[in-house]
């Protein structure tokens, strides 16, 4: 398991190659990347991501450990950035590896669902219309009930 | 003495990221009542607890959680990771 919380940009392709390097037990690798999305009707200048150092790493490790307990996984990678990001930049990625794809797909979805509403990150958008904190969505909280 | 941390708009409303609080409060809810009584900015930040989440020693918990032996309490809005 590798959990990384960092300010600087990362290369998702290089990260997934490193994640799989030298491993022959990974029959399936699923990756997800979250990207800063622009809104043409209200252009985004930047997104500021705040987090809770210490709790962030602990929460991500707990979520990844739970995923490893629920599915048969070869490995898990979570990278999440904080600080100032511009539209089009990578915010985060998860990669899950398993012998078979079902475990890898389900574990990646589980990680994303929990990461959305249980990892202590907050996003503030600076857009043409002004600045504001991104509100948590009820759908994201509801998504946890399926697990 | 407990370290109290604030994040996102809670931090902005209160005007600081963390502070040390001398308190005899037995629960998070009792600590919130003490803070509310301090100044208007605290009362505003804690006006609607349903809009807030709390972590005690970096674990997410509820407002009725005990503060016995606790070093750090954090208040913040619902999280928006991913």
mmCIF file of C-alpha atoms in Angstrom:
data_model
loop_
_atom_site.group_PDB
_atom_site.id
_atom_site.type_symbol
_atom_site.label_atom_id
_atom_site.label_comp_id
_atom_site.label_asym_id
_atom_site.label_seq_id
_atom_site.Cartn_x
_atom_site.Cartn_y
_atom_site.Cartn_z
ATOM 1 C CA UNK A 1 0.000 0.000 0.000
ATOM 2 C CA UNK A 2 1.273 3.454 -0.836
ATOM 3 C CA UNK A 3 -0.479 6.628 0.365
ATOM 4 C CA UNK A 4 0.901 9.979 -0.753
ATOM 5 C CA UNK A 5 -0.368 13.448 0.166
ATOM 6 C CA UNK A 6 1.609 16.100 -1.667
ATOM 7 C CA UNK A 7 1.487 19.642 -2.975
ATOM 8 C CA UNK A 8 3.352 19.173 -6.243
ATOM 9 C CA UNK A 9 2.033 17.740 -9.476
ATOM 10 C CA UNK A 10 2.451 14.064 -10.384
ATOM 11 C CA UNK A 11 2.450 12.046 -13.581
ATOM 12 C CA UNK A 12 -0.334 9.425 -13.416
ATOM 13 C CA UNK A 13 1.219 7.333 -16.198
ATOM 14 C CA UNK A 14 4.603 7.198 -14.488
ATOM 15 C CA UNK A 15 2.915 6.436 -11.163
ATOM 16 C CA UNK A 16 0.928 3.484 -12.503
ATOM 17 C CA UNK A 17 4.017 2.114 -14.275
ATOM 18 C CA UNK A 18 5.987 2.311 -11.031
ATOM 19 C CA UNK A 19 3.050 0.739 -9.156
ATOM 20 C CA UNK A 20 3.092 -2.294 -11.465
ATOM 21 C CA UNK A 21 6.846 -2.525 -12.024
ATOM 22 C CA UNK A 22 8.301 -5.951 -11.292
ATOM 23 C CA UNK A 23 4.941 -7.410 -10.271
ATOM 24 C CA UNK A 24 3.622 -10.525 -11.982
ATOM 25 C CA UNK A 25 0.776 -11.124 -9.506
ATOM 26 C CA UNK A 26 -1.315 -8.243 -10.867
ATOM 27 C CA UNK A 27 -3.746 -9.613 -13.394
ATOM 28 C CA UNK A 28 -5.853 -6.452 -13.367
ATOM 29 C CA UNK A 29 -5.024 -2.826 -12.609
ATOM 30 C CA UNK A 30 -7.750 -0.186 -12.340
ATOM 31 C CA UNK A 31 -6.838 3.494 -12.124
ATOM 32 C CA UNK A 32 -8.942 6.566 -11.510
ATOM 33 C CA UNK A 33 -7.761 10.161 -11.864
ATOM 34 C CA UNK A 34 -9.596 13.200 -10.541
ATOM 35 C CA UNK A 35 -8.998 16.386 -12.536
ATOM 36 C CA UNK A 36 -9.845 20.051 -11.814
ATOM 37 C CA UNK A 37 -12.898 20.728 -13.973
ATOM 38 C CA UNK A 38 -13.572 24.109 -15.529
ATOM 39 C CA UNK A 39 -17.061 25.516 -15.983
ATOM 40 C CA UNK A 40 -17.449 27.431 -19.264
ATOM 41 C CA UNK A 41 -20.391 29.414 -17.823
ATOM 42 C CA UNK A 42 -18.316 30.530 -14.820
ATOM 43 C CA UNK A 43 -14.614 30.155 -15.679
ATOM 44 C CA UNK A 44 -12.510 28.749 -12.861
ATOM 45 C CA UNK A 45 -9.252 30.529 -12.093
ATOM 46 C CA UNK A 46 -7.949 28.136 -9.473
ATOM 47 C CA UNK A 47 -8.938 25.575 -6.896
ATOM 48 C CA UNK A 48 -7.396 25.720 -3.432
ATOM 49 C CA UNK A 49 -7.360 22.373 -1.635
ATOM 50 C CA UNK A 50 -6.975 22.471 2.136
ATOM 51 C CA UNK A 51 -6.383 19.364 4.237
ATOM 52 C CA UNK A 52 -5.763 18.233 7.795
ATOM 53 C CA UNK A 53 -2.123 17.077 7.959
ATOM 54 C CA UNK A 54 -1.875 13.934 10.043
ATOM 55 C CA UNK A 55 -5.546 13.026 9.916
ATOM 56 C CA UNK A 56 -5.472 12.977 6.111
ATOM 57 C CA UNK A 57 -2.814 10.272 5.934
ATOM 58 C CA UNK A 58 -4.477 8.331 8.756
ATOM 59 C CA UNK A 59 -7.924 8.455 7.106
ATOM 60 C CA UNK A 60 -6.555 7.416 3.696
ATOM 61 C CA UNK A 61 -4.673 4.498 5.279
ATOM 62 C CA UNK A 62 -7.821 3.376 7.108
ATOM 63 C CA UNK A 63 -9.862 3.501 3.890
ATOM 64 C CA UNK A 64 -7.199 1.589 1.921
ATOM 65 C CA UNK A 65 -6.797 -0.983 4.711
ATOM 66 C CA UNK A 66 -10.557 -1.566 4.709
ATOM 67 C CA UNK A 67 -10.491 -2.037 0.918
ATOM 68 C CA UNK A 68 -7.730 -4.621 1.315
ATOM 69 C CA UNK A 69 -9.828 -6.448 3.901
ATOM 70 C CA UNK A 70 -12.918 -6.520 1.671
ATOM 71 C CA UNK A 71 -11.318 -7.473 -1.637
ATOM 72 C CA UNK A 72 -8.434 -9.650 -2.669
ATOM 73 C CA UNK A 73 -5.938 -6.987 -3.751
ATOM 74 C CA UNK A 74 -2.303 -7.219 -4.785
ATOM 75 C CA UNK A 75 -1.686 -3.559 -3.968
ATOM 76 C CA UNK A 76 -3.299 -0.131 -3.521
ATOM 77 C CA UNK A 77 -1.997 3.334 -4.425
ATOM 78 C CA UNK A 78 -3.580 6.648 -3.404
ATOM 79 C CA UNK A 79 -2.087 10.031 -4.337
ATOM 80 C CA UNK A 80 -3.905 13.236 -3.351
ATOM 81 C CA UNK A 81 -2.695 16.795 -3.817
ATOM 82 C CA UNK A 82 -3.340 19.906 -1.770
ATOM 83 C CA UNK A 83 -2.609 23.591 -2.405
ATOM 84 C CA UNK A 84 -3.390 25.665 -5.500
ATOM 85 C CA UNK A 85 -4.451 23.854 -8.664
ATOM 86 C CA UNK A 86 -5.525 25.137 -12.053
ATOM 87 C CA UNK A 87 -8.231 23.744 -14.365
ATOM 88 C CA UNK A 88 -7.037 20.583 -16.094
ATOM 89 C CA UNK A 89 -4.548 19.650 -13.371
ATOM 90 C CA UNK A 90 -4.644 16.238 -11.726
ATOM 91 C CA UNK A 91 -6.044 16.440 -8.181
ATOM 92 C CA UNK A 92 -5.638 12.830 -7.188
ATOM 93 C CA UNK A 93 -5.460 9.240 -8.363
ATOM 94 C CA UNK A 94 -6.125 5.779 -7.035
ATOM 95 C CA UNK A 95 -4.829 2.531 -8.458
ATOM 96 C CA UNK A 96 -5.950 -0.901 -7.353
ATOM 97 C CA UNK A 97 -4.372 -4.145 -8.477
ATOM 98 C CA UNK A 98 -5.811 -7.626 -8.118
ATOM 99 C CA UNK A 99 -5.560 -11.028 -9.724
ATOM 100 C CA UNK A 100 -8.971 -10.454 -11.330
ATOM 101 C CA UNK A 101 -10.697 -7.311 -12.559
ATOM 102 C CA UNK A 102 -13.836 -7.480 -10.406
ATOM 103 C CA UNK A 103 -11.861 -6.979 -7.194
ATOM 104 C CA UNK A 104 -9.835 -4.160 -8.738
ATOM 105 C CA UNK A 105 -12.899 -2.325 -10.126
ATOM 106 C CA UNK A 106 -14.968 -2.642 -6.957
ATOM 107 C CA UNK A 107 -12.111 -1.658 -4.647
ATOM 108 C CA UNK A 108 -11.371 1.439 -6.778
ATOM 109 C CA UNK A 109 -15.019 2.521 -6.564
ATOM 110 C CA UNK A 110 -15.050 1.900 -2.828
ATOM 111 C CA UNK A 111 -11.868 3.942 -2.342
ATOM 112 C CA UNK A 112 -13.301 6.836 -4.337
ATOM 113 C CA UNK A 113 -16.641 6.798 -2.520
ATOM 114 C CA UNK A 114 -14.948 6.913 0.880
ATOM 115 C CA UNK A 115 -12.248 9.343 -0.166
ATOM 116 C CA UNK A 116 -14.939 11.819 -1.299
ATOM 117 C CA UNK A 117 -16.604 12.170 2.080
ATOM 118 C CA UNK A 118 -14.278 10.634 4.705
ATOM 119 C CA UNK A 119 -10.860 12.046 3.853
ATOM 120 C CA UNK A 120 -10.327 15.528 5.346
ATOM 121 C CA UNK A 121 -9.949 17.650 2.226
ATOM 122 C CA UNK A 122 -11.865 20.847 1.411
ATOM 123 C CA UNK A 123 -11.960 22.671 -1.894
ATOM 124 C CA UNK A 124 -12.338 26.384 -2.436
ATOM 125 C CA UNK A 125 -12.948 27.598 -5.967
ATOM 126 C CA UNK A 126 -11.882 30.994 -7.239
ATOM 127 C CA UNK A 127 -14.040 31.619 -10.300
ATOM 128 C CA UNK A 128 -15.131 34.550 -12.450
ATOM 129 C CA UNK A 129 -18.196 35.052 -10.227
ATOM 130 C CA UNK A 130 -16.193 35.002 -6.980
ATOM 131 C CA UNK A 131 -14.765 32.582 -4.431
ATOM 132 C CA UNK A 132 -16.609 29.830 -2.592
ATOM 133 C CA UNK A 133 -16.163 26.544 -0.774
ATOM 134 C CA UNK A 134 -17.349 23.476 -2.673
ATOM 135 C CA UNK A 135 -20.292 22.006 -0.758
ATOM 136 C CA UNK A 136 -20.451 18.289 -0.030
ATOM 137 C CA UNK A 137 -23.155 16.585 -2.088
ATOM 138 C CA UNK A 138 -25.839 14.387 -0.556
ATOM 139 C CA UNK A 139 -25.267 11.840 -3.343
ATOM 140 C CA UNK A 140 -21.669 11.408 -2.185
ATOM 141 C CA UNK A 141 -22.785 10.667 1.374
ATOM 142 C CA UNK A 142 -25.570 8.371 0.103
ATOM 143 C CA UNK A 143 -23.038 6.476 -2.039
ATOM 144 C CA UNK A 144 -21.484 5.039 1.137
ATOM 145 C CA UNK A 145 -24.638 3.094 2.001
ATOM 146 C CA UNK A 146 -24.098 0.694 -0.902
ATOM 147 C CA UNK A 147 -21.014 -0.706 0.793
ATOM 148 C CA UNK B 1 -5.280 22.240 27.598
ATOM 149 C CA UNK B 2 -6.660 21.057 24.272
ATOM 150 C CA UNK B 3 -5.509 22.021 20.773
ATOM 151 C CA UNK B 4 -8.579 23.120 18.820
ATOM 152 C CA UNK B 5 -8.251 23.221 15.033
ATOM 153 C CA UNK B 6 -10.528 24.819 12.439
ATOM 154 C CA UNK B 7 -10.632 24.113 8.719
ATOM 155 C CA UNK B 8 -12.189 25.612 5.577
ATOM 156 C CA UNK B 9 -15.018 28.117 6.238
ATOM 157 C CA UNK B 10 -14.966 27.364 9.966
ATOM 158 C CA UNK B 11 -11.354 28.611 10.011
ATOM 159 C CA UNK B 12 -12.334 31.680 7.981
ATOM 160 C CA UNK B 13 -15.290 32.539 10.225
ATOM 161 C CA UNK B 14 -13.339 32.167 13.439
ATOM 162 C CA UNK B 15 -10.291 33.846 11.937
ATOM 163 C CA UNK B 16 -7.583 31.422 13.002
ATOM 164 C CA UNK B 17 -6.458 27.884 12.108
ATOM 165 C CA UNK B 18 -5.782 26.614 15.640
ATOM 166 C CA UNK B 19 -5.639 27.660 19.248
ATOM 167 C CA UNK B 20 -5.059 26.177 22.675
ATOM 168 C CA UNK B 21 -8.132 26.105 24.862
ATOM 169 C CA UNK B 22 -8.155 25.700 28.632
ATOM 170 C CA UNK B 23 -11.376 23.836 29.314
ATOM 171 C CA UNK B 24 -13.118 21.585 31.783
ATOM 172 C CA UNK B 25 -15.664 20.502 29.146
ATOM 173 C CA UNK B 26 -16.414 16.791 29.319
ATOM 174 C CA UNK B 27 -17.731 16.425 25.782
ATOM 175 C CA UNK B 28 -17.324 18.035 22.377
ATOM 176 C CA UNK B 29 -20.824 19.532 22.724
ATOM 177 C CA UNK B 30 -19.874 21.165 26.041
ATOM 178 C CA UNK B 31 -16.710 22.586 24.438
ATOM 179 C CA UNK B 32 -18.821 23.979 21.571
ATOM 180 C CA UNK B 33 -21.108 25.683 24.129
ATOM 181 C CA UNK B 34 -18.065 27.279 25.793
ATOM 182 C CA UNK B 35 -16.699 28.503 22.474
ATOM 183 C CA UNK B 36 -20.099 29.868 21.392
ATOM 184 C CA UNK B 37 -20.220 31.971 24.541
ATOM 185 C CA UNK B 38 -16.872 33.636 23.795
ATOM 186 C CA UNK B 39 -17.588 35.933 20.868
ATOM 187 C CA UNK B 40 -19.980 36.482 18.011
ATOM 188 C CA UNK B 41 -17.604 34.920 15.438
ATOM 189 C CA UNK B 42 -17.640 31.632 17.377
ATOM 190 C CA UNK B 43 -21.411 31.767 17.812
ATOM 191 C CA UNK B 44 -21.719 32.249 14.034
ATOM 192 C CA UNK B 45 -19.316 29.430 13.165
ATOM 193 C CA UNK B 46 -21.136 27.016 15.494
ATOM 194 C CA UNK B 47 -24.684 28.201 14.773
ATOM 195 C CA UNK B 48 -25.681 25.045 12.878
ATOM 196 C CA UNK B 49 -23.975 21.877 14.094
ATOM 197 C CA UNK B 50 -25.619 19.812 11.353
ATOM 198 C CA UNK B 51 -23.338 21.690 8.917
ATOM 199 C CA UNK B 52 -20.235 20.704 10.896
ATOM 200 C CA UNK B 53 -18.160 17.608 11.452
ATOM 201 C CA UNK B 54 -15.786 16.947 14.328
ATOM 202 C CA UNK B 55 -12.647 14.876 14.752
ATOM 203 C CA UNK B 56 -11.169 13.981 18.136
ATOM 204 C CA UNK B 57 -7.471 13.085 18.080
ATOM 205 C CA UNK B 58 -7.778 12.837 14.286
ATOM 206 C CA UNK B 59 -10.676 10.372 14.246
ATOM 207 C CA UNK B 60 -14.078 11.410 12.957
ATOM 208 C CA UNK B 61 -16.645 11.276 15.771
ATOM 209 C CA UNK B 62 -19.885 12.819 17.089
ATOM 210 C CA UNK B 63 -20.593 15.906 19.154
ATOM 211 C CA UNK B 64 -21.406 13.780 22.207
ATOM 212 C CA UNK B 65 -17.873 12.291 22.210
ATOM 213 C CA UNK B 66 -15.941 12.471 25.489
ATOM 214 C CA UNK B 67 -12.927 14.784 25.821
ATOM 215 C CA UNK B 68 -11.279 12.752 28.542
ATOM 216 C CA UNK B 69 -7.561 12.424 27.773
ATOM 217 C CA UNK B 70 -8.032 14.131 24.403
ATOM 218 C CA UNK B 71 -5.241 16.321 22.985
ATOM 219 C CA UNK B 72 -6.751 17.591 19.749
ATOM 220 C CA UNK B 73 -10.247 18.498 18.552
ATOM 221 C CA UNK B 74 -10.946 19.691 14.999
ATOM 222 C CA UNK B 75 -14.071 21.323 13.571
ATOM 223 C CA UNK B 76 -14.762 21.501 9.850
ATOM 224 C CA UNK B 77 -17.498 21.314 7.209
ATOM 225 C CA UNK B 78 -18.364 18.019 5.474
ATOM 226 C CA UNK B 79 -15.309 16.835 3.555
ATOM 227 C CA UNK B 80 -14.919 17.113 -0.207
ATOM 228 C CA UNK B 81 -12.022 14.915 -1.248
ATOM 229 C CA UNK B 82 -11.437 13.221 -4.565
#
